[in-house]
Amino acid sequence: MPADYYALLGVTRGATEEEIKKAYRQRARELHPDANGGDPATEERFKEATLAYETLRDAEKRRRYDMFGPEALRGSGAAASGASVNDMFGAGLGDLLGAFFSGGAGPFGTGGAGGFAGAGQGRPRPAQGANMEVSLELGFEEAVFGVTRDVSVRLPVTCSTCSGNGAAPGTSPVPCAACGGLGELRRVRQSILGQMVTASPCNRCKGTGQTVESACPACRGEGRRTEERTWPVEVPAGVDDGSTLRLTGRGASGTRGGPAGDLYVHLRVRPHARFRRDGYDLVESLHIPMTQAALGATLVLETLDGDEELVVPAGTQSGRTFRLRGRGVPHVQARGRGDLMVEVCVDTPEDLSSEQVELLRQLAVLRGEEVAAGDGGIMHKIRSVFH
């Protein structure tokens, strides 16, 4: 048997009890015979790791081991056992690992060197209620600047008649006869290390440890009633479509007075007629006529914060983008805002009058640009007769 129990578990000599427990749990997963096809070498290593854990988790044994080494422990506890590995670990990997997660102090109980404590200690706590979900539709500007809105949802709430215990007025719940008020049924199996205890929720009391002999007439012993509740929702500025807010403790009430779950509010934001979001920036397509694009103009632009002047320089091309800083979406839970991006789209004129056509043709001639001949319309034909 290797002398260094700390090395067997992969911990330092100053490791805490929790660190030792965590290390042994990992080694048990790796080395247990159920996980390794009964390999003899692995079984022996598992036996060594278990003995190391059993020694180091006990304060007195650990003190003696640190002072005198493993020889100081011969003849006591698990170190004195000469049983086979198959007898020692016949309980199986699932039972061994289940002891870690069932609420007990660890894989070994406090009643002896090898007692497994698979069950939680103390009175069971009422189960927490389920989380609930609801959708909330917002206007575009409500999402940008924030708003407080109410949401209504039907959900189980604590019965006011019995205060959630499910018993009729004047009576009280009694300890469950099946589990003795523990809320769980325990199964004991013997091993060389002592008793291994595994636990499962009691079906009769559904894990609460109590039963109701005379049910509350308002909730029929459930301890909850389904009612509609309305909660105010503070929507922070800058949220986007698809965001979710959590209202802690606003979900369904737990059974028999258990704590309430949470309420998740899924936000749906209606689109805006002119703006669209790009992260925290707003984007707008601004259509201007050819003349303004060619000659320049000062335009009044409507933003979410009010009117702004936008100077369009002469010769502006379609696709040019102007940035108005700080006119975008506020950052959620932070300072600052995005920008407003104005994308210019130059419109080509349609349905021109004959005079407008003639002016454009003269412009084309002056600029040396070729254009389609065209028939010029009826007025052009009339002028051609007199020329």
Coordinates of C-alpha atoms in Angstrom, one line a residue:
M1 CA 0.0 0.0 0.0
P2 CA 1.5 3.4 -1.0
A3 CA 2.4 5.5 2.0
D4 CA 1.4 8.9 0.7
Y5 CA -2.4 9.2 1.0
Y6 CA -2.4 12.8 -0.2
A7 CA -0.7 11.8 -3.5
L8 CA -3.2 9.0 -3.9
L9 CA -6.0 11.6 -3.9
G10 CA -4.0 14.2 -5.7
V11 CA -4.3 16.9 -3.0
T12 CA -1.7 18.8 -0.9
R13 CA -1.1 18.2 2.8
G14 CA -2.9 21.5 3.6
A15 CA -6.1 20.5 1.7
T16 CA -9.4 21.2 3.3
E17 CA -12.1 18.5 4.0
E18 CA -14.1 19.8 1.0
E19 CA -11.1 19.5 -1.3
I20 CA -10.4 16.0 -0.1
K21 CA -14.0 15.0 -0.6
K22 CA -14.0 16.5 -4.1
A23 CA -10.8 14.7 -5.0
Y24 CA -12.0 11.4 -3.8
R25 CA -15.3 11.8 -5.7
Q26 CA -13.2 12.3 -8.9
R27 CA -11.0 9.3 -8.2
A28 CA -14.1 7.1 -7.4
R29 CA -15.6 7.9 -10.8
E30 CA -12.3 6.9 -12.5
L31 CA -11.4 3.8 -10.5
H32 CA -14.6 2.1 -9.4
P33 CA -14.8 -1.5 -10.7
D34 CA -18.2 -0.8 -12.4
A35 CA -16.6 1.8 -14.6
N36 CA -13.5 -0.4 -15.5
G37 CA -14.9 -3.8 -16.3
G38 CA -13.6 -5.4 -13.0
D39 CA -9.9 -4.8 -13.9
P40 CA -7.9 -6.1 -10.8
A41 CA -5.3 -3.4 -10.9
T42 CA -7.9 -0.7 -11.0
E43 CA -9.8 -2.3 -8.2
E44 CA -6.7 -2.3 -6.1
R45 CA -6.1 1.4 -6.8
F46 CA -9.8 2.1 -5.9
K47 CA -9.3 0.3 -2.6
E48 CA -6.2 2.4 -1.9
A49 CA -8.0 5.7 -2.7
T50 CA -10.9 4.8 -0.5
L51 CA -8.7 3.9 2.4
A52 CA -6.8 7.2 1.9
Y53 CA -10.1 9.2 1.9
E54 CA -11.4 7.3 5.0
T55 CA -8.2 8.2 6.8
L56 CA -7.9 11.9 5.7
R57 CA -11.5 12.8 6.2
D58 CA -11.3 11.8 9.9
A59 CA -9.5 14.6 11.9
E60 CA -8.0 12.2 14.5
K61 CA -6.9 9.6 11.9
R62 CA -5.4 12.4 9.7
R63 CA -3.5 13.7 12.7
R64 CA -2.0 10.3 13.5
Y65 CA -1.2 9.7 9.9
D66 CA 0.5 13.1 9.5
M67 CA 2.6 12.4 12.6
F68 CA 3.5 8.7 12.2
G69 CA 2.4 7.6 8.7
P70 CA 0.1 4.7 7.7
E71 CA 1.7 2.3 10.3
A72 CA 0.0 4.3 13.1
L73 CA -3.4 3.2 11.7
R74 CA -2.9 -0.5 11.5
G75 CA -5.4 -2.5 13.4
S76 CA -8.1 0.2 13.3
G77 CA -11.0 1.0 11.0
A78 CA -10.9 0.2 7.3
A79 CA -7.1 -0.3 7.4
A80 CA -7.5 -3.6 9.3
S81 CA -9.9 -5.1 6.8
G82 CA -8.8 -8.1 4.9
A83 CA -12.0 -8.5 2.8
S84 CA -11.9 -8.9 -1.0
V85 CA -12.4 -5.9 -3.2
N86 CA -15.6 -7.3 -4.6
D87 CA -17.1 -7.6 -1.1
M88 CA -15.9 -4.1 -0.2
F89 CA -17.4 -2.4 -3.2
G90 CA -20.3 -4.6 -4.1
A91 CA -22.7 -1.8 -3.7
G92 CA -22.0 -0.4 -7.2
L93 CA -20.8 2.9 -8.6
G94 CA -24.3 4.4 -8.8
D95 CA -24.9 3.9 -5.1
L96 CA -21.5 5.2 -4.2
L97 CA -21.8 8.4 -6.3
G98 CA -25.4 8.9 -5.3
A99 CA -24.2 9.4 -1.7
F100 CA -22.4 12.5 -2.8
F101 CA -25.5 14.2 -4.3
S102 CA -28.3 13.1 -1.9
G103 CA -27.7 15.9 0.6
G104 CA -25.6 14.1 3.1
A105 CA -22.2 15.0 4.6
G106 CA -20.3 12.8 2.2
P107 CA -19.8 9.2 1.1
F108 CA -19.1 8.0 4.6
G109 CA -21.5 8.5 7.5
T110 CA -20.7 9.8 10.9
G111 CA -21.9 6.7 12.8
G112 CA -18.7 4.7 12.1
A113 CA -15.7 4.1 10.0
G114 CA -17.6 2.9 7.0
G115 CA -21.1 4.1 7.3
F116 CA -22.4 5.8 4.1
A117 CA -24.8 8.7 4.6
G118 CA -26.9 8.9 1.4
A119 CA -29.9 10.8 2.9
G120 CA -30.1 14.5 3.8
Q121 CA -30.3 15.5 7.4
G122 CA -33.1 17.5 9.0
R123 CA -36.6 18.2 7.9
P124 CA -37.2 18.4 4.2
R125 CA -37.8 21.8 2.7
P126 CA -40.8 22.6 0.6
A127 CA -40.1 22.5 -3.1
Q128 CA -39.7 25.7 -5.0
G129 CA -42.4 26.7 -7.4
A130 CA -42.0 26.5 -11.2
N131 CA -40.7 29.4 -13.3
M132 CA -43.3 31.1 -15.5
E133 CA -43.1 32.9 -18.8
V134 CA -45.0 35.7 -20.4
S135 CA -44.6 37.9 -23.5
L136 CA -44.7 41.7 -23.5
E137 CA -45.0 43.8 -26.7
L138 CA -43.4 47.2 -26.7
G139 CA -43.4 50.1 -29.1
F140 CA -40.0 51.0 -30.7
E141 CA -39.5 54.1 -28.7
E142 CA -40.5 52.4 -25.4
A143 CA -37.7 49.9 -26.0
V144 CA -35.2 52.6 -26.8
F145 CA -36.0 54.9 -23.9
G146 CA -37.4 52.4 -21.3
V147 CA -40.8 52.2 -19.8
T148 CA -42.7 50.7 -16.9
R149 CA -45.5 48.3 -18.0
D150 CA -47.8 45.9 -16.3
V151 CA -48.0 42.2 -17.2
S152 CA -50.7 39.8 -16.1
V153 CA -50.3 36.1 -15.8
R154 CA -52.4 33.2 -14.4
L155 CA -50.3 31.1 -12.1
P156 CA -50.5 29.1 -8.9
V157 CA -50.3 31.3 -5.8
T158 CA -50.3 30.5 -2.1
C159 CA -53.8 29.7 -0.8
S160 CA -54.9 32.5 1.5
T161 CA -57.3 30.2 3.4
C162 CA -54.7 27.7 4.6
S163 CA -51.6 29.9 4.2
G164 CA -50.1 27.2 1.9
N165 CA -50.1 24.2 4.2
G166 CA -53.0 22.5 2.5
A167 CA -54.9 21.7 5.8
A168 CA -58.4 22.8 6.5
P169 CA -58.8 25.7 8.9
G170 CA -58.3 24.6 12.5
T171 CA -56.1 21.6 11.5
S172 CA -52.5 21.1 10.6
P173 CA -50.4 18.7 8.5
V174 CA -49.1 15.7 10.3
P175 CA -45.8 13.8 9.8
C176 CA -46.0 11.3 6.9
A177 CA -46.6 7.7 8.2
A178 CA -44.7 6.2 5.3
C179 CA -41.4 8.0 5.7
G180 CA -41.7 9.2 9.3
G181 CA -41.6 12.9 8.3
L182 CA -38.3 12.6 6.5
G183 CA -39.7 13.1 3.0
E184 CA -37.6 10.3 1.7
L185 CA -37.4 6.5 1.9
R186 CA -34.0 5.0 2.7
R187 CA -32.5 1.7 1.5
V188 CA -29.7 0.2 3.5
R189 CA -27.1 -2.1 2.1
Q190 CA -24.2 -3.7 3.9
S191 CA -20.6 -3.5 2.9
I192 CA -17.3 -4.1 4.6
L193 CA -17.1 -0.4 5.4
G194 CA -20.4 -0.5 7.1
Q195 CA -23.9 0.5 6.0
M196 CA -24.5 2.2 2.7
V197 CA -27.7 4.2 2.7
T198 CA -29.4 5.5 -0.5
A199 CA -32.6 7.6 -0.5
S200 CA -35.4 8.4 -2.8
P201 CA -38.4 10.8 -2.4
C202 CA -41.4 9.5 -0.6
N203 CA -44.3 8.9 -3.0
R204 CA -47.0 9.3 -0.4
C205 CA -46.0 12.8 0.8
K206 CA -44.2 13.7 -2.4
G207 CA -41.1 14.5 -0.5
T208 CA -42.6 17.1 1.9
G209 CA -42.5 14.8 5.0
Q210 CA -46.1 15.8 5.8
T211 CA -49.6 14.6 4.9
V212 CA -53.0 16.4 5.3
E213 CA -55.8 14.5 7.0
S214 CA -58.4 17.2 6.4
A215 CA -57.8 19.0 3.2
C216 CA -58.4 22.8 2.8
P217 CA -61.7 23.3 0.9
A218 CA -60.4 26.3 -1.0
C219 CA -57.4 24.6 -2.5
R220 CA -58.3 20.9 -2.0
G221 CA -55.1 20.3 0.0
E222 CA -52.8 21.6 -2.7
G223 CA -51.8 24.7 -0.7
R224 CA -52.0 26.7 -3.9
R225 CA -54.7 28.2 -6.1
T226 CA -54.5 29.4 -9.7
E227 CA -55.2 33.1 -9.9
E228 CA -54.3 36.0 -12.1
R229 CA -51.6 38.3 -10.9
T230 CA -50.4 41.6 -12.3
W231 CA -46.8 42.7 -11.9
P232 CA -45.1 46.0 -12.9
V233 CA -42.2 45.5 -15.2
E234 CA -39.5 48.1 -15.4
V235 CA -38.1 47.8 -18.9
P236 CA -34.6 49.4 -19.0
A237 CA -33.7 51.7 -21.9
G238 CA -32.0 50.1 -24.8
V239 CA -33.6 46.6 -24.7
D240 CA -34.0 44.9 -28.1
D241 CA -36.5 42.6 -29.6
G242 CA -36.0 39.1 -28.2
S243 CA -34.6 40.3 -24.8
T244 CA -35.8 38.6 -21.6
L245 CA -36.3 40.1 -18.2
R246 CA -36.4 38.0 -15.0
L247 CA -38.7 39.0 -12.1
T248 CA -37.3 37.1 -9.1
G249 CA -40.0 35.4 -7.0
R250 CA -42.9 36.3 -9.3
G251 CA -43.4 32.8 -10.6
A252 CA -45.6 30.0 -9.3
S253 CA -45.7 29.5 -5.6
G254 CA -44.2 26.3 -4.2
T255 CA -46.3 23.6 -2.8
R256 CA -47.0 23.6 1.0
G257 CA -45.5 27.0 1.5
G258 CA -42.4 26.6 -0.8
P259 CA -40.7 29.6 -2.3
A260 CA -42.0 31.0 -5.5
G261 CA -40.2 30.6 -8.8
D262 CA -39.3 33.4 -11.2
L263 CA -41.2 35.1 -13.9
Y264 CA -39.5 35.5 -17.3
V265 CA -40.8 38.3 -19.5
H266 CA -39.9 37.9 -23.2
L267 CA -39.9 41.3 -25.0
R268 CA -41.3 41.8 -28.5
V269 CA -40.6 45.2 -30.1
R270 CA -42.7 46.5 -32.9
P271 CA -40.7 47.8 -35.9
H272 CA -40.5 51.6 -36.6
A273 CA -41.7 53.1 -39.8
R274 CA -38.4 54.9 -40.5
F275 CA -35.7 53.6 -38.2
R276 CA -34.1 50.2 -37.8
R277 CA -31.6 49.0 -35.2
D278 CA -28.0 47.9 -35.8
G279 CA -26.8 47.1 -32.3
Y280 CA -27.0 50.3 -30.4
D281 CA -27.0 52.4 -33.6
L282 CA -30.2 53.6 -35.4
V283 CA -30.2 53.5 -39.2
E284 CA -32.4 55.6 -41.5
S285 CA -32.7 55.8 -45.3
L286 CA -33.0 59.4 -46.4
H287 CA -34.4 59.9 -49.9
I288 CA -33.5 63.2 -51.5
P289 CA -34.1 64.5 -55.1
M290 CA -31.3 64.7 -57.6
T291 CA -31.2 68.5 -57.5
Q292 CA -30.5 68.6 -53.7
A293 CA -27.9 65.9 -54.1
A294 CA -26.2 67.8 -56.9
L295 CA -26.5 71.4 -55.5
G296 CA -26.5 70.7 -51.8
A297 CA -29.2 71.5 -49.2
T298 CA -29.9 72.0 -45.5
L299 CA -32.6 69.6 -44.4
V300 CA -34.6 69.3 -41.2
L301 CA -34.3 65.7 -40.0
E302 CA -36.7 64.1 -37.6
T303 CA -35.0 62.0 -34.9
L304 CA -36.3 60.2 -31.8
D305 CA -35.0 63.2 -29.8
G306 CA -36.6 65.9 -32.0
D307 CA -35.7 67.8 -35.1
E308 CA -32.1 68.1 -36.2
E309 CA -30.5 70.0 -39.1
L310 CA -28.6 67.9 -41.6
V311 CA -26.3 69.7 -44.1
V312 CA -26.1 67.8 -47.4
P313 CA -23.1 69.1 -49.3
A314 CA -23.2 69.6 -53.1
G315 CA -22.3 66.5 -55.1
T316 CA -23.6 64.0 -52.5
Q317 CA -23.8 60.5 -54.0
S318 CA -26.4 57.8 -53.3
G319 CA -25.2 55.6 -50.5
R320 CA -23.3 58.2 -48.5
T321 CA -23.8 57.9 -44.8
F322 CA -24.0 60.8 -42.3
R323 CA -23.5 60.1 -38.6
L324 CA -25.3 62.0 -35.8
R325 CA -23.5 61.0 -32.7
G326 CA -25.4 60.2 -29.5
R327 CA -28.8 60.0 -31.3
G328 CA -29.0 56.2 -31.2
V329 CA -30.0 53.7 -28.6
P330 CA -28.9 54.0 -24.9
H331 CA -26.6 51.2 -23.7
V332 CA -28.4 48.8 -21.4
Q333 CA -27.3 49.2 -17.8
A334 CA -24.5 51.5 -18.9
R335 CA -23.8 55.1 -19.9
G336 CA -23.7 56.4 -23.4
R337 CA -25.7 55.9 -26.5
G338 CA -25.2 54.8 -30.0
D339 CA -25.4 57.0 -33.1
L340 CA -28.0 57.7 -35.8
M341 CA -26.7 56.7 -39.2
V342 CA -28.4 58.5 -42.1
E343 CA -28.0 56.7 -45.5
V344 CA -28.7 58.9 -48.5
C345 CA -30.6 57.6 -51.4
V346 CA -30.7 59.9 -54.4
D347 CA -34.0 59.6 -56.3
T348 CA -34.1 59.8 -60.1
P349 CA -37.0 62.0 -61.2
E350 CA -39.9 60.4 -63.1
D351 CA -42.9 61.7 -65.0
L352 CA -41.0 64.8 -66.2
S353 CA -42.8 67.6 -68.1
S354 CA -41.6 68.5 -71.6
E355 CA -39.9 71.6 -70.2
Q356 CA -38.1 69.6 -67.6
V357 CA -37.0 67.1 -70.2
E358 CA -35.7 69.9 -72.4
L359 CA -33.7 71.4 -69.5
L360 CA -32.2 68.1 -68.7
R361 CA -31.2 67.6 -72.4
Q362 CA -29.6 71.1 -72.4
L363 CA -27.7 70.1 -69.2
A364 CA -26.6 66.9 -70.9
V365 CA -25.3 68.9 -73.9
L366 CA -23.4 71.3 -71.6
R367 CA -21.8 68.4 -69.8
G368 CA -21.1 66.5 -73.0
E369 CA -23.1 63.5 -71.9
E370 CA -25.0 61.3 -74.3
V371 CA -28.6 60.6 -73.5
A372 CA -31.4 58.6 -75.3
A373 CA -32.9 60.5 -78.2
G374 CA -36.5 59.9 -77.3
D375 CA -39.5 61.3 -79.2
G376 CA -39.8 64.2 -76.8
G377 CA -43.5 63.8 -76.5
I378 CA -46.4 65.6 -78.4
M379 CA -45.1 69.1 -77.6
H380 CA -41.7 68.2 -79.1
K381 CA -43.4 67.0 -82.3
I382 CA -45.4 70.2 -82.6
R383 CA -42.3 72.3 -82.2
S384 CA -40.6 70.2 -84.9
V385 CA -43.3 71.1 -87.5
F386 CA -42.6 74.9 -87.2
H387 CA -38.8 74.6 -87.3

